[in-house]
Every structure is written in C-alpha cells, then in structure tokens.
mmCIF file of C-alpha atoms in Angstrom:
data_model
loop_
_atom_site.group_PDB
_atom_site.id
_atom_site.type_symbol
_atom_site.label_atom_id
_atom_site.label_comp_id
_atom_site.label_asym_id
_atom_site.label_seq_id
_atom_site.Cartn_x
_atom_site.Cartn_y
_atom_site.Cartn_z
ATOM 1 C CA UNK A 22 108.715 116.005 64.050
ATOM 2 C CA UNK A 23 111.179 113.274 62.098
ATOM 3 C CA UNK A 24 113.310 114.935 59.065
ATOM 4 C CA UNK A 25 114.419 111.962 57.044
ATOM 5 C CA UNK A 26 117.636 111.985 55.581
ATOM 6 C CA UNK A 27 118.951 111.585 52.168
ATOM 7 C CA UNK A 28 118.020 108.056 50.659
ATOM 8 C CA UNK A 29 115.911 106.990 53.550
ATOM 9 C CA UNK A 30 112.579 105.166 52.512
ATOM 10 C CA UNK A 31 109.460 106.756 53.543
ATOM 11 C CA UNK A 32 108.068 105.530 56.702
ATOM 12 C CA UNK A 33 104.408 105.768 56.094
ATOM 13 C CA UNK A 34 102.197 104.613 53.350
ATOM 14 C CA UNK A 35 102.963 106.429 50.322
ATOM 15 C CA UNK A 36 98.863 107.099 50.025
ATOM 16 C CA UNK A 37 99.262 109.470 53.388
ATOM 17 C CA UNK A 38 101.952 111.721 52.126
ATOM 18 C CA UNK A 39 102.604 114.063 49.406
ATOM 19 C CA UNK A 40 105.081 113.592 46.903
ATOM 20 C CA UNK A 41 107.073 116.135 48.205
ATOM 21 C CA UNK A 42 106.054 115.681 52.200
ATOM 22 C CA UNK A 43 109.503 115.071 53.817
ATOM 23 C CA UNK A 44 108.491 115.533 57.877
ATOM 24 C CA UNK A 45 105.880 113.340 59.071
ATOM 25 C CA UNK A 46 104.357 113.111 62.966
ATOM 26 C CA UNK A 47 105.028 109.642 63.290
ATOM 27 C CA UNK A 48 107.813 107.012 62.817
ATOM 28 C CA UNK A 49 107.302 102.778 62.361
ATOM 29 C CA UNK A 50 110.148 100.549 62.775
ATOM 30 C CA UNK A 51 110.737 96.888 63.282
ATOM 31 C CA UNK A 52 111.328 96.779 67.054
ATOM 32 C CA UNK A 53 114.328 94.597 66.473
ATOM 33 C CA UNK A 54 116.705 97.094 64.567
ATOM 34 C CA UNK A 55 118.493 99.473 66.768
ATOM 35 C CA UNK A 56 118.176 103.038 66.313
ATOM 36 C CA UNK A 57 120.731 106.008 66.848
ATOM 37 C CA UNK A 58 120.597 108.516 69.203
ATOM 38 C CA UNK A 59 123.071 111.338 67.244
ATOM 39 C CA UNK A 60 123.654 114.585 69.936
ATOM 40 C CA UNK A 61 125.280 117.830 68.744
ATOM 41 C CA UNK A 62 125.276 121.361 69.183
ATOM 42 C CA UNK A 63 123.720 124.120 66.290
ATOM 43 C CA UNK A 64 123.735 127.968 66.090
ATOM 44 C CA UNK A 65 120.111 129.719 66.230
ATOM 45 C CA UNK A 66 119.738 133.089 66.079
ATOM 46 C CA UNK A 67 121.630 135.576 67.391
ATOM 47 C CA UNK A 68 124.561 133.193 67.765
ATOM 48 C CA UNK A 69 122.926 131.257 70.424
ATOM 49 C CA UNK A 70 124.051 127.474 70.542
ATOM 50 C CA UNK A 71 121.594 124.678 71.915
ATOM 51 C CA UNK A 72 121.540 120.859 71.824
ATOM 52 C CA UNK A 73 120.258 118.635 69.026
ATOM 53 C CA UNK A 74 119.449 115.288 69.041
ATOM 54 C CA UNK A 75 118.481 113.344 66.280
ATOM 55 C CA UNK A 76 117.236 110.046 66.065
ATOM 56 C CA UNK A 77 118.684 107.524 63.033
ATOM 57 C CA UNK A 78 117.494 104.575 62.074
ATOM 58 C CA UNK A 79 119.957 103.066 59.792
ATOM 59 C CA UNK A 80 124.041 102.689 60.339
ATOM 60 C CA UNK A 81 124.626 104.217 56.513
ATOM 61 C CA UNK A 82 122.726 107.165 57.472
ATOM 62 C CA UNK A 83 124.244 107.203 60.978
ATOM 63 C CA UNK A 84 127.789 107.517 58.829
ATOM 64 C CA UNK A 85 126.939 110.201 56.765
ATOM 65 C CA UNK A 86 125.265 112.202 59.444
ATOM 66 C CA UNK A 87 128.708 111.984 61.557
ATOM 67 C CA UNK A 88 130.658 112.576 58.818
ATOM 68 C CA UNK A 89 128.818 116.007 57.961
ATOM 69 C CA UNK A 90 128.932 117.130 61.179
ATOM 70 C CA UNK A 91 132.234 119.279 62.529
ATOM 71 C CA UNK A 92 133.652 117.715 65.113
ATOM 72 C CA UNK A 93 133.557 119.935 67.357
ATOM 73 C CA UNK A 94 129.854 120.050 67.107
ATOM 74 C CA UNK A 95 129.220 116.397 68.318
ATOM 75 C CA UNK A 96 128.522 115.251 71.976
ATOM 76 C CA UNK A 97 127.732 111.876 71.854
ATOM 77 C CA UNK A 98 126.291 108.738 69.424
ATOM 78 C CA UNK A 99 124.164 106.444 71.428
ATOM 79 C CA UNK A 100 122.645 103.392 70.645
ATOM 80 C CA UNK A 101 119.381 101.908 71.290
ATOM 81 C CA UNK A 102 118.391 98.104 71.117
ATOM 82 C CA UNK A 103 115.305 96.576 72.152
ATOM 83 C CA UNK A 104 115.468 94.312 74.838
ATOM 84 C CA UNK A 105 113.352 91.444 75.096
ATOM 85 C CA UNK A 106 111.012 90.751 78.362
ATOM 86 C CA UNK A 107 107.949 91.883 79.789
ATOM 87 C CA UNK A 108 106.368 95.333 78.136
ATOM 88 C CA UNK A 109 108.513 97.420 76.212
ATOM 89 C CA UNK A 110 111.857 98.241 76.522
ATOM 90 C CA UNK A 111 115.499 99.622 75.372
ATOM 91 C CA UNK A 112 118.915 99.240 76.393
ATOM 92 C CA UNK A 113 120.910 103.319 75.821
ATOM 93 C CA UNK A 114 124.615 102.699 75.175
ATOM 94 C CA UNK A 115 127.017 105.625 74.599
ATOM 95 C CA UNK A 116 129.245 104.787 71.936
ATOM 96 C CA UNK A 117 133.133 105.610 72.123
ATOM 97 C CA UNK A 118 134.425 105.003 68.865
ATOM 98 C CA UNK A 119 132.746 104.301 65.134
ATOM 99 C CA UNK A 120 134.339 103.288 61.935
ATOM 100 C CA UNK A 121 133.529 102.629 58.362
ATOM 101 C CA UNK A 122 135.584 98.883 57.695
ATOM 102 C CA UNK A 123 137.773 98.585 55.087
ATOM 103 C CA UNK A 124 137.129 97.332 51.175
ATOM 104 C CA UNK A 125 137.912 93.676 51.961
ATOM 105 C CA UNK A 126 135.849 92.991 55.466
ATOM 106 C CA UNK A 127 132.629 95.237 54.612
ATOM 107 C CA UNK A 128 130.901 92.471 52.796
ATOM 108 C CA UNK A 129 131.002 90.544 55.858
ATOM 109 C CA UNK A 130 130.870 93.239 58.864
ATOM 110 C CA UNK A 131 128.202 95.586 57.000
ATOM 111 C CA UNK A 132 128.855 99.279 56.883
ATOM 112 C CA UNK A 133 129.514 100.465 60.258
ATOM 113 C CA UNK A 134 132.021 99.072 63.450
ATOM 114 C CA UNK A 135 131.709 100.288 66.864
ATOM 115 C CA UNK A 136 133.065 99.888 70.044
ATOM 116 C CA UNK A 137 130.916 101.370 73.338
ATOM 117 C CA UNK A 138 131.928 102.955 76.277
ATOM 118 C CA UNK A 139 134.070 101.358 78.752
ATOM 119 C CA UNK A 140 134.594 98.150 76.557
ATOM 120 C CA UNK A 141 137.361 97.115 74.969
ATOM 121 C CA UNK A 142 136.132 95.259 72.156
ATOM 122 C CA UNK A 143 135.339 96.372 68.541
ATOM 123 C CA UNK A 144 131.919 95.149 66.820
ATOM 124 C CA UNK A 145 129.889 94.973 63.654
ATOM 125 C CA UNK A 146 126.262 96.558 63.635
ATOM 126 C CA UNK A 147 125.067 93.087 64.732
ATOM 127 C CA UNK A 148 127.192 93.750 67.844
ATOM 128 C CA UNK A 149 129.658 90.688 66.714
ATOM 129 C CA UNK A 150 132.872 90.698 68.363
ATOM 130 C CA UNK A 151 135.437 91.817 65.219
ATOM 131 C CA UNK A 152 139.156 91.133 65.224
ATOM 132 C CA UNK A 153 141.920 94.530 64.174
ATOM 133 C CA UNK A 154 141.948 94.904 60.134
ATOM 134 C CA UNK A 155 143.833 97.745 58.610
ATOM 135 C CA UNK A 156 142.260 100.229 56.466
ATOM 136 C CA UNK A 157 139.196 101.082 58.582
ATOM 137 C CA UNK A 158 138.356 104.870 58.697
ATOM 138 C CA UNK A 159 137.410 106.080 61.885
ATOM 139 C CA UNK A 160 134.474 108.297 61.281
ATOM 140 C CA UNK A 161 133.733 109.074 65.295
ATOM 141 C CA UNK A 162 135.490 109.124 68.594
ATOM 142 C CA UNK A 163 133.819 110.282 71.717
ATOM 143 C CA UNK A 164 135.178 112.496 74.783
ATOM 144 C CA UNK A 165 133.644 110.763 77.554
ATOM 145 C CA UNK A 166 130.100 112.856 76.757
ATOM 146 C CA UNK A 167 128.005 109.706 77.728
ATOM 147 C CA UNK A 168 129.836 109.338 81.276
ATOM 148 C CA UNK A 169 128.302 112.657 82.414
ATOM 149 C CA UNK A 170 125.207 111.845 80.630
ATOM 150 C CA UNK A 171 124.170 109.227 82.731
#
C-alpha cells in the first residue's frame, strides 16, 4: 500500500479514486525519474520498534520527509535510477549526505544536493557534479547504514 505525502499529485486517474482516497494498490512513474528509498525505525505497540521503509518519488518530498523525521530514527536514504539495457532494471545507491542549496544556486541545482557513499563529490538531483557554495543546509547525513546493508 503507497501513502502519498502532502502535495503529491495523485497517481491514478482521478475517475478510479475517491475524492478523499489517499492509499491506492498501485503506483505509475516515468521510468526515468529516480525514486527514494527513505529507511527508519517507528514505535508499534507496546513500545516495540521495527523498520520502515518508504518509497518517494520526488526530491521536495524526499526533504520534507527527512526533515520530519528525528534523527535518530533514520537508517539510511537510498536512491534508485533506472538503468538502461536489456529488461528492466535499477541501480540502489546509499546516500551519505543530502542538502537543501542555498537561495542563490537553487534555481540552477533544483531543490535537493547529494553526495553517495564512498564518493567524494557533491551533486544536483540530475547527479551533476556541483562545486562548494555557502549557505546550503544539510538536511541528512548517514552513519555508514548502507555499508552493512549491502
């Protein structure tokens, strides 16, 4: 079952849902835009903690999803892009470090920088190579969770 978050469009035809219908069975997306993979720890009942993962398919909802979350909470942001050869296919990268750029460069980088695991280099969401700018706000930074997750 996919929850959509706040703003996000609907996914099916509005004709198939109610106005109110906020959970549907099944998800389309262009095959070409990545999608999140957002892991984290909730309480259930009786104080019992288990492992959530949520799937997010755009970078401002990615943000605000991190952002709301308590630190302590989070195990990982992954990202998945579709690779292009025979049959279907995706490329999972664990992601080290996320930011939000500052006022002056987020007309040109978009709403979200990154850098992934074991790579030195900091990029927009269309995994362009980015140069330092002050003023970003780092929204994420991981503790190795994708290492073991391998």
């Amino acid at each position: 079952m996919f929850i959509l978050a706040k703003g996000s469009a609907p996914f099916l035809h509005p004709s198939r849902n109610a106005r109110s219908q906020n959970h549907w069975p099944v998800v389309t997306r262009a095959l070409e835009a990545p999608w999140y993979l957002l892991v984290y720890d909730v309480s259930c009942s009786r104080g019992h903690r288990v492992s959530q993962t949520s799937l997010v398919g755009s970078d401002d909802a990615l943000v605000e999803l991190v952002s709301a979350i308590n630190r302590a909470d989070l195990r990982g942001v992954g990202r998945l892009d579709r690779q292009h050869g025979l049959g279907p296919s995706w490329n999972l990268r664990w992601i080290e470090a996320l930011w939000t750029p500052a006022l002056g460069e987020a007309r040109e980088v978009g709403s979200l920088l990154l850098r992934f695991e074991a790579e030195p280099l900091v990029r927009d969401a269309l995994l362009r190579p980015v140069g330092e700018v002050a003023g970003r706000r780092l929204v994420y930074e991981g503790d190795g969770f994708g290492e073991g997750a391998r």
